[in-house]
Tab-separated table of C-alpha atoms and ligand atoms in Angstrom:
chain	number	residue	atom	x	y	z
A	1	MET	CA	16.811	-4.633	46.687
A	2	LYS	CA	14.297	-7.133	45.271
A	3	GLN	CA	15.504	-9.165	42.310
A	4	LEU	CA	13.067	-10.595	39.773
A	5	ASP	CA	13.979	-13.469	37.507
A	6	PRO	CA	13.769	-11.884	34.034
A	7	SER	CA	13.358	-15.264	32.345
A	8	LEU	CA	9.907	-15.521	33.966
A	9	LEU	CA	8.777	-12.095	32.752
A	10	SER	CA	7.378	-11.033	29.381
A	11	PHE	CA	9.571	-9.243	26.839
A	12	ASN	CA	7.596	-6.020	27.426
A	13	THR	CA	8.130	-6.128	31.182
A	14	VAL	CA	11.864	-6.694	30.816
A	15	CYS	CA	12.060	-3.765	28.383
A	16	VAL	CA	10.499	-1.483	30.985
A	17	HIS	CA	12.132	-2.799	34.168
A	18	GLY	CA	15.409	-4.102	32.791
A	19	SER	CA	16.715	-7.565	33.551
A	20	GLY	CA	18.934	-6.430	36.428
A	21	GLY	CA	16.565	-4.291	38.510
A	22	VAL	CA	17.425	-0.892	39.979
A	23	ASP	CA	20.998	0.312	40.574
A	24	PRO	CA	22.198	-1.787	43.548
A	25	GLN	CA	24.362	0.974	45.015
A	26	THR	CA	21.931	3.875	45.035
A	27	GLY	CA	18.498	2.492	44.152
A	28	ALA	CA	18.381	4.802	41.124
A	29	VAL	CA	15.493	3.612	38.929
A	30	SER	CA	17.078	5.034	35.781
A	31	THR	CA	20.561	3.599	35.168
A	32	PRO	CA	23.140	6.249	36.157
A	33	ILE	CA	25.383	7.721	33.458
A	34	TYR	CA	28.968	6.962	34.500
A	35	GLN	CA	30.519	9.821	32.567
A	36	SER	CA	34.082	8.876	33.466
A	37	SER	CA	36.935	7.925	31.157
A	38	THR	CA	38.970	6.227	33.879
A	39	PHE	CA	38.377	4.264	37.100
A	40	ALA	CA	40.651	4.227	40.141
A	41	PHE	CA	42.267	1.021	41.390
A	42	GLU	CA	42.153	0.094	45.094
A	43	CYS	CA	45.884	-0.586	45.132
A	44	ALA	CA	48.715	-1.299	42.709
A	45	GLU	CA	48.180	-5.070	42.873
A	46	ASP	CA	44.485	-4.611	42.096
A	47	GLY	CA	45.348	-2.540	39.006
A	48	ALA	CA	47.813	-5.161	37.767
A	49	ALA	CA	45.273	-7.961	38.253
A	50	ILE	CA	42.543	-6.080	36.364
A	51	PHE	CA	44.960	-5.245	33.545
A	52	ALA	CA	46.031	-8.872	33.313
A	53	GLY	CA	42.384	-9.939	33.069
A	54	GLU	CA	42.666	-11.925	36.324
A	55	ARG	CA	40.099	-9.767	38.073
A	56	GLU	CA	36.943	-8.145	36.729
A	57	GLY	CA	36.710	-4.405	37.044
A	58	TYR	CA	36.452	-1.161	35.154
A	59	PHE	CA	39.579	0.782	34.385
A	60	TYR	CA	39.169	2.690	31.117
A	61	THR	CA	35.982	3.431	29.189
A	62	ARG	CA	37.338	2.208	25.836
A	63	LEU	CA	37.368	-1.256	27.432
A	64	GLY	CA	34.133	-1.016	29.368
A	65	ASN	CA	31.964	1.314	31.411
A	66	PRO	CA	29.088	0.539	33.833
A	67	THR	CA	26.427	2.364	31.753
A	68	GLN	CA	27.598	0.568	28.627
A	69	ALA	CA	27.595	-2.732	30.553
A	70	ALA	CA	23.972	-2.184	31.640
A	71	LEU	CA	22.950	-1.692	28.005
A	72	GLU	CA	24.906	-4.779	26.937
A	73	ARG	CA	23.223	-6.877	29.640
A	74	GLU	CA	19.747	-5.776	28.452
A	75	MET	CA	20.434	-6.365	24.776
A	76	ALA	CA	21.983	-9.782	25.393
A	77	PHE	CA	18.874	-10.711	27.355
A	78	LEU	CA	16.397	-9.365	24.780
A	79	GLU	CA	18.183	-11.054	21.849
A	80	ARG	CA	18.552	-14.266	23.904
A	81	GLY	CA	22.343	-14.203	23.538
A	82	GLU	CA	25.062	-14.894	26.087
A	83	ALA	CA	26.742	-11.488	25.819
A	84	ALA	CA	26.662	-8.189	23.937
A	85	LEU	CA	29.062	-5.426	22.965
A	86	ALA	CA	27.851	-1.861	22.398
A	87	THR	CA	29.657	0.200	19.762
A	88	GLY	CA	29.768	3.768	18.518
A	89	SER	CA	27.730	3.038	15.379
A	90	GLY	CA	26.144	0.203	13.444
A	91	MET	CA	29.143	0.219	11.113
A	92	ALA	CA	31.476	-0.137	14.109
A	93	ALA	CA	29.382	-3.133	15.183
A	94	THR	CA	29.592	-4.743	11.736
A	95	SER	CA	33.316	-4.089	11.224
A	96	THR	CA	34.246	-5.104	14.784
A	97	ALA	CA	32.203	-8.315	14.573
A	98	VAL	CA	33.480	-9.313	11.128
A	99	PHE	CA	37.124	-8.546	11.972
A	100	SER	CA	36.737	-10.660	15.108
A	101	ALA	CA	35.898	-13.667	12.948
A	102	ILE	CA	38.462	-13.496	10.124
A	103	ASP	CA	42.186	-13.431	9.483
A	104	ALA	CA	44.357	-12.533	6.478
A	105	GLY	CA	43.523	-14.729	3.490
A	106	ASP	CA	40.011	-15.599	4.704
A	107	ASN	CA	36.855	-14.829	2.787
A	108	ILE	CA	33.247	-14.177	3.743
A	109	LEU	CA	29.940	-14.758	1.998
A	110	ALA	CA	27.464	-11.887	1.897
A	111	ALA	CA	23.956	-11.392	0.625
A	112	ARG	CA	23.587	-9.027	-2.303
A	113	THR	CA	21.022	-6.812	-0.617
A	114	LEU	CA	22.636	-5.081	2.352
A	115	TYR	CA	22.835	-1.652	3.906
A	116	GLY	CA	24.954	0.539	1.560
A	117	GLY	CA	27.724	1.126	4.136
A	118	THR	CA	28.021	-2.603	4.826
A	119	HIS	CA	28.239	-3.248	1.096
A	120	LYS	CA	31.038	-0.671	0.780
A	121	LEU	CA	32.965	-2.138	3.749
A	122	PHE	CA	32.761	-5.642	2.271
A	123	HIS	CA	33.493	-4.732	-1.341
A	124	GLU	CA	35.831	-1.732	-1.112
A	125	LEU	CA	37.676	-1.523	2.208
A	126	MET	CA	38.131	-5.205	3.089
A	127	PRO	CA	39.576	-6.177	-0.327
A	128	ARG	CA	42.320	-3.572	0.244
A	129	PHE	CA	43.474	-5.772	3.134
A	130	GLY	CA	43.207	-9.016	1.198
A	131	LEU	CA	39.819	-9.981	2.626
A	132	GLU	CA	37.504	-11.200	-0.073
A	133	THR	CA	33.696	-10.972	-0.027
A	134	ARG	CA	31.738	-13.352	-2.244
A	135	THR	CA	28.189	-12.390	-3.087
A	136	VAL	CA	25.642	-15.174	-2.704
A	137	ASP	CA	21.890	-15.618	-2.803
A	138	PRO	CA	21.387	-16.711	0.830
A	139	ASN	CA	17.998	-18.272	0.027
A	140	ASP	CA	19.651	-20.628	-2.478
A	141	PRO	CA	21.789	-23.438	-0.938
A	142	ALA	CA	23.389	-24.081	-4.350
A	143	SER	CA	24.654	-20.503	-4.478
A	144	ILE	CA	26.275	-20.897	-1.032
A	145	GLU	CA	27.717	-24.259	-2.059
A	146	ARG	CA	29.299	-22.715	-5.178
A	147	HIS	CA	31.141	-19.997	-3.245
A	148	VAL	CA	32.152	-21.590	0.042
A	149	ASP	CA	35.660	-23.037	0.491
A	150	GLY	CA	38.108	-23.915	3.275
A	151	LYS	CA	38.893	-20.229	3.854
A	152	THR	CA	35.265	-19.112	4.251
A	153	ARG	CA	34.458	-18.031	7.799
A	154	LEU	CA	30.942	-16.634	7.755
A	155	LEU	CA	27.772	-15.704	5.890
A	156	PHE	CA	26.469	-12.176	6.495
A	157	ILE	CA	22.790	-11.454	5.882
A	158	GLU	CA	20.265	-8.723	6.597
A	159	THR	CA	16.547	-9.482	6.935
A	160	PRO	CA	14.332	-7.648	6.191
A	161	ALA	CA	16.946	-6.152	3.891
A	162	ASN	CA	17.577	-2.546	3.092
A	163	PRO	CA	15.891	-1.077	1.032
A	164	THR	CA	13.710	-3.609	-0.822
A	165	LEU	CA	12.466	-5.437	2.301
A	166	SER	CA	13.544	-8.758	0.837
A	167	ILE	CA	13.484	-11.566	3.389
A	168	VAL	CA	16.183	-14.162	4.004
A	169	ASP	CA	15.182	-17.553	5.424
A	170	ILE	CA	17.217	-17.589	8.650
A	171	ARG	CA	16.531	-21.256	9.481
A	172	ARG	CA	17.669	-22.376	6.047
A	173	CYS	CA	20.858	-20.274	6.339
A	174	VAL	CA	21.530	-21.851	9.751
A	175	ARG	CA	21.287	-25.323	8.179
A	176	GLU	CA	23.610	-24.406	5.300
A	177	CYS	CA	26.150	-22.647	7.523
A	178	ARG	CA	26.302	-25.627	9.905
A	179	ARG	CA	26.742	-27.981	6.970
A	180	HIS	CA	29.723	-25.958	5.753
A	181	GLY	CA	31.138	-25.180	9.217
A	182	ILE	CA	30.814	-21.386	8.904
A	183	ALA	CA	29.153	-18.809	11.179
A	184	LEU	CA	25.915	-16.951	10.408
A	185	PHE	CA	25.843	-13.202	11.119
A	186	VAL	CA	22.445	-11.471	10.926
A	187	ASP	CA	21.873	-7.720	10.793
A	188	ASN	CA	18.612	-7.493	12.774
A	189	THR	CA	18.231	-3.697	12.580
A	190	PHE	CA	14.870	-3.608	10.759
A	191	ALA	CA	13.059	-6.209	12.866
A	192	THR	CA	14.553	-5.599	16.351
A	193	PRO	CA	14.423	-8.414	18.938
A	194	TYR	CA	10.778	-7.558	19.545
A	195	TYR	CA	9.829	-9.030	16.161
A	196	GLN	CA	12.701	-11.377	15.308
A	197	ARG	CA	15.350	-13.212	17.344
A	198	PRO	CA	17.876	-14.819	14.974
A	199	LEU	CA	19.929	-16.393	17.806
A	200	GLU	CA	16.871	-18.403	18.856
A	201	LEU	CA	16.694	-19.711	15.287
A	202	GLY	CA	20.339	-20.819	15.435
A	203	ALA	CA	22.297	-17.812	14.084
A	204	ASP	CA	25.681	-17.129	15.718
A	205	VAL	CA	25.920	-13.344	15.828
A	206	VAL	CA	23.358	-10.529	15.689
A	207	ILE	CA	24.296	-7.001	14.620
A	208	HIS	CA	22.279	-3.831	15.160
A	209	SER	CA	22.453	-0.308	14.015
A	210	ALA	CA	21.010	0.850	17.359
A	211	THR	CA	20.780	4.285	15.734
A	212	LYS	CA	17.464	3.073	14.357
A	213	TYR	CA	14.692	1.381	16.377
A	214	ILE	CA	16.682	0.608	19.549
A	215	GLY	CA	17.369	4.308	20.154
A	216	GLY	CA	14.155	5.121	18.353
A	217	HIS	CA	14.221	8.908	18.523
A	218	GLY	CA	16.650	9.924	15.777
A	219	ASP	CA	19.121	11.401	18.272
A	220	THR	CA	21.861	8.788	18.738
A	221	VAL	CA	24.289	6.914	16.491
A	222	ALA	CA	25.244	3.544	18.000
A	223	GLY	CA	25.552	-0.171	17.342
A	224	LEU	CA	25.400	-3.544	19.076
A	225	ILE	CA	26.833	-7.025	18.654
A	226	VAL	CA	25.184	-9.992	20.412
A	227	GLY	CA	26.493	-13.549	20.482
A	228	LYS	CA	28.390	-16.161	22.452
A	229	LYS	CA	30.404	-14.972	25.452
A	230	GLU	CA	33.723	-16.081	23.998
A	231	PHE	CA	33.100	-14.334	20.670
A	232	VAL	CA	31.954	-11.083	22.290
A	233	GLN	CA	34.956	-11.119	24.634
A	234	ARG	CA	37.319	-11.487	21.676
A	235	ALA	CA	35.517	-8.691	19.823
A	236	ARG	CA	35.897	-6.429	22.852
A	237	MET	CA	39.470	-7.230	23.900
A	238	GLU	CA	41.109	-7.880	20.541
A	239	ILE	CA	39.280	-5.743	17.993
A	240	MET	CA	37.356	-2.932	19.738
A	241	ARG	CA	40.326	-2.250	21.960
A	242	ASP	CA	42.440	-1.501	18.882
A	243	LEU	CA	39.898	-0.096	16.428
A	244	GLY	CA	38.356	2.009	19.192
A	245	GLY	CA	34.774	2.273	17.925
A	246	ILE	CA	33.227	2.613	21.389
A	247	ILE	CA	29.916	4.045	22.536
A	248	SER	CA	29.807	6.989	24.944
A	249	PRO	CA	28.174	6.448	28.367
A	250	PHE	CA	25.551	9.066	27.527
A	251	ASN	CA	24.615	7.364	24.250
A	252	ALA	CA	24.443	4.013	26.056
A	253	TRP	CA	21.974	5.624	28.455
A	254	LEU	CA	19.865	6.999	25.569
A	255	LEU	CA	19.588	3.472	24.161
A	256	LEU	CA	18.587	2.093	27.566
A	257	ARG	CA	15.844	4.697	27.608
A	258	GLY	CA	14.844	3.724	24.071
A	259	LEU	CA	14.513	0.074	25.053
A	260	LYS	CA	11.795	0.896	27.594
A	261	THR	CA	9.370	1.835	24.824
A	262	LEU	CA	10.607	-0.537	22.107
A	263	PRO	CA	7.513	-2.811	22.126
A	264	VAL	CA	4.937	-0.004	22.018
A	265	ARG	CA	6.854	1.858	19.356
A	266	MET	CA	7.285	-1.238	17.184
A	267	GLU	CA	3.582	-2.014	17.369
A	268	ARG	CA	2.587	1.495	16.298
A	269	HIS	CA	5.254	1.572	13.565
A	270	SER	CA	3.829	-1.708	12.227
A	271	GLU	CA	0.168	-0.648	12.394
A	272	ASN	CA	0.912	2.600	10.571
A	273	ALA	CA	3.088	0.837	7.965
A	274	MET	CA	0.355	-1.726	7.237
A	275	GLN	CA	-2.211	1.000	6.624
A	276	ILE	CA	0.136	2.950	4.364
A	277	ALA	CA	1.042	-0.220	2.446
A	278	GLN	CA	-2.651	-0.884	1.818
A	279	PHE	CA	-3.260	2.704	0.730
A	280	LEU	CA	-0.317	2.621	-1.710
A	281	ASN	CA	-1.228	-0.812	-3.021
A	282	PHE	CA	-4.430	0.545	-4.557
A	283	HIS	CA	-3.013	3.856	-5.729
A	284	PRO	CA	-3.025	4.239	-9.548
A	285	LYS	CA	0.402	5.927	-9.647
A	286	VAL	CA	2.118	3.203	-7.654
A	287	ALA	CA	3.499	0.222	-9.576
A	288	ARG	CA	4.434	-1.934	-6.589
A	289	VAL	CA	4.637	-1.996	-2.813
A	290	TRP	CA	7.142	-4.032	-0.800
A	291	TYR	CA	5.980	-4.743	2.748
A	292	PRO	CA	6.588	-8.224	4.209
A	293	ALA	CA	3.144	-8.404	5.836
A	294	MET	CA	1.450	-8.379	2.424
A	295	ARG	CA	0.651	-11.651	0.710
A	296	THR	CA	1.930	-10.147	-2.533
A	297	HIS	CA	5.427	-9.838	-1.016
A	298	PRO	CA	7.538	-12.569	-2.696
A	299	GLN	CA	8.825	-13.915	0.640
A	300	HIS	CA	5.745	-13.282	2.778
A	301	GLU	CA	5.594	-16.912	3.959
A	302	ILE	CA	9.202	-16.862	5.175
A	303	ALA	CA	8.643	-13.534	6.935
A	304	ALA	CA	5.531	-14.891	8.670
A	305	SER	CA	7.444	-17.977	9.799
A	306	GLN	CA	10.315	-16.134	11.478
A	307	MET	CA	8.930	-12.721	12.483
A	308	ALA	CA	6.362	-11.955	15.183
A	309	GLY	CA	5.454	-8.697	13.405
A	310	PHE	CA	6.584	-6.846	10.297
A	311	GLY	CA	7.895	-3.480	11.460
A	312	GLY	CA	7.750	0.034	10.105
A	313	MET	CA	9.804	-0.136	6.912
A	314	LEU	CA	8.302	-0.306	3.451
A	315	ALA	CA	9.285	0.558	-0.083
A	316	PHE	CA	7.251	1.355	-3.175
A	317	GLU	CA	7.881	1.945	-6.813
A	318	LEU	CA	6.264	4.732	-8.778
A	319	LYS	CA	5.030	4.074	-12.293
A	320	GLY	CA	6.640	7.342	-13.410
A	321	GLY	CA	10.190	6.272	-12.480
A	322	ARG	CA	12.890	8.567	-11.149
A	323	ASP	CA	11.207	11.854	-12.162
A	324	ALA	CA	8.040	10.839	-10.352
A	325	GLY	CA	10.122	9.922	-7.285
A	326	VAL	CA	11.807	13.321	-7.207
A	327	ARG	CA	8.459	15.082	-7.660
A	328	LEU	CA	6.901	13.064	-4.840
A	329	LEU	CA	9.727	13.752	-2.384
A	330	ASN	CA	9.633	17.472	-3.147
A	331	SER	CA	5.841	17.631	-2.738
A	332	LEU	CA	5.550	16.180	0.765
A	333	GLY	CA	4.581	18.523	3.568
A	334	LEU	CA	4.647	16.413	6.724
A	335	MET	CA	7.027	13.542	6.009
A	336	THR	CA	10.680	14.379	6.439
A	337	LEU	CA	13.009	13.925	3.469
A	338	ALA	CA	15.924	12.272	5.238
A	339	VAL	CA	17.940	9.071	5.381
A	340	SER	CA	18.148	6.908	8.500
A	341	LEU	CA	15.121	5.052	9.828
A	342	GLY	CA	13.380	3.835	12.951
A	343	ASP	CA	12.708	7.357	14.161
A	344	CYS	CA	9.430	8.611	15.694
A	345	ASP	CA	9.176	10.906	12.651
A	346	THR	CA	8.287	9.431	9.280
A	347	LEU	CA	11.395	9.579	7.064
A	348	ILE	CA	11.317	9.193	3.307
A	349	GLU	CA	14.277	8.765	0.966
A	350	HIS	CA	15.394	7.733	-2.514
A	351	PRO	CA	17.802	4.746	-2.246
A	352	ALA	CA	19.330	4.942	-5.750
A	353	SER	CA	20.693	8.453	-5.182
A	354	MET	CA	21.097	8.368	-1.375
A	355	THR	CA	21.629	5.320	0.878
A	356	HIS	CA	22.580	2.971	-1.948
A	357	SER	CA	24.571	5.372	-4.128
A	358	THR	CA	27.638	3.181	-3.370
A	359	TYR	CA	26.095	0.483	-5.602
A	360	SER	CA	26.963	0.459	-9.314
A	361	ALA	CA	24.117	0.778	-11.849
A	362	GLU	CA	24.414	-2.945	-12.501
A	363	GLU	CA	24.246	-3.821	-8.804
A	364	LEU	CA	21.229	-1.546	-8.329
A	365	ALA	CA	19.444	-3.405	-11.109
A	366	GLN	CA	20.383	-6.794	-9.677
A	367	VAL	CA	18.854	-6.074	-6.276
A	368	GLY	CA	15.801	-4.355	-7.747
A	369	ILE	CA	16.549	-0.760	-6.746
A	370	SER	CA	14.981	1.166	-9.622
A	371	GLY	CA	15.015	4.931	-10.129
A	372	GLY	CA	11.369	5.049	-9.038
A	373	LEU	CA	11.907	3.186	-5.769
A	374	VAL	CA	11.091	5.179	-2.648
A	375	ARG	CA	11.850	3.961	0.894
A	376	LEU	CA	9.630	4.924	3.772
A	377	SER	CA	10.405	4.598	7.478
A	378	VAL	CA	6.899	4.947	8.865
A	379	GLY	CA	6.826	6.932	12.095
A	380	LEU	CA	4.450	7.300	15.004
A	381	GLU	CA	2.337	10.205	13.729
A	382	GLY	CA	-1.427	9.983	13.314
A	383	ILE	CA	-2.130	7.666	10.390
A	384	ASP	CA	-4.690	10.010	8.797
A	385	ASP	CA	-2.111	12.798	8.611
A	386	LEU	CA	0.449	10.494	7.001
A	387	ILE	CA	-1.950	9.181	4.376
A	388	ALA	CA	-3.259	12.684	3.617
A	389	ASP	CA	0.305	13.888	3.027
A	390	LEU	CA	1.154	10.992	0.706
A	391	ASP	CA	-2.155	11.406	-1.106
A	392	GLN	CA	-1.661	15.089	-1.861
A	393	ALA	CA	1.978	14.552	-2.920
A	394	LEU	CA	1.027	11.640	-5.208
A	395	GLY	CA	-1.577	13.968	-6.724
A	396	LYS	CA	1.270	16.175	-7.963
A	397	VAL	CA	3.173	13.281	-9.515
A	398	PRO	CA	2.665	12.975	-13.299
A	399	ALA	CA	0.689	9.848	-14.187
B	401	PLP	C1	21.896	2.237	9.327
B	401	PLP	C2	22.198	0.806	9.140
B	401	PLP	C3	23.485	0.310	9.382
B	401	PLP	C4	24.645	1.196	9.757
B	401	PLP	O1	24.462	1.735	11.037
B	401	PLP	P1	25.062	3.153	11.532
B	401	PLP	O2	24.526	3.251	12.902
B	401	PLP	O3	24.570	4.199	10.594
B	401	PLP	O4	26.551	3.029	11.479
B	401	PLP	C5	23.684	-1.051	9.250
B	401	PLP	N1	22.680	-1.875	8.881
B	401	PLP	C6	21.438	-1.424	8.636
B	401	PLP	C7	20.378	-2.383	8.232
B	401	PLP	C8	21.162	-0.069	8.752
B	401	PLP	O5	19.920	0.379	8.491
């Protein structure tokens, strides 16, 4: 079977063809789904050697499966990392990666603006086990300096961040983390490796909720960790093995299928989002629009310096506050009122009462999530239909 060198091919070509070519055993163009929980050994000695880690081989799907391995190989390549680990959800990716890096008595630094589930893990579950999370402003070296100590292991950021699309300067975080001898973990869910590759900028670990743009069709919950071989191996053999948050072979296959169209989807998501951002920007009932491509975005320059495109997520604030937000959501005809993001369908939600309801009122205010803030995951529909739907719904919102 012919083998191409993926490092000589464009990102788009590798997405379509994969970095490893067709299945070497059968020539199958689509990676086969190895729907098997267990794998037979050739002989007793072979089984003992695989169990002892002296020989490579599959033996039980919680510890590895060929379909999962194919997905991990692709994601490691696309994120420019040494290795990847696929997990059963984005939260399994975050928890598995963080637990792989810390021990009892350690602390971590985390940005204030994070996915609501991540925030809850860091501030509610981890403290129950004596693991402290210190909130920092990752764009401010003095804030990191104030909170870091000898027990700090990592800084966890998300950029663009959920839901306000705030941008963290990855290069600056890399500098600060190296100075303090801690690792930088980046949740790259919103940008995907098509638009942003934190490992190339010096970050240590990338996390994905693959539920979103990697899968891309709103049908699969999954996650991914990408980083150095040694770190990923520890995450797999020490943490995943015991916590058990694995991906199913079928879901791994759905993500492999998603990757084939990642570049074309991301480009359409971005084009549609830009047009909607411009429409909302001039709408009299809209107080503010947050989309990193716009010059009015407070961190537009940072976004432009580290992203190759701006993606399909945007947020906007209605002048009429929470009541206007509720009225808008209930007046839409085409857009789907649902959480999650990165789907082909446009999804619209209200962070204060939905995805970020785990934040206290004070925390919501600190990160700028007002009652009138609406988050939009712009889909792949015709742009005229999307704008017409928003326009008619905004017409029903009291001024
Ligand atoms: C959805 C999401 C997660 C959590 O992922 P799940 O797949 O839902 O477990 C983490 N980070 C970000 C940025 C997300 O949007």
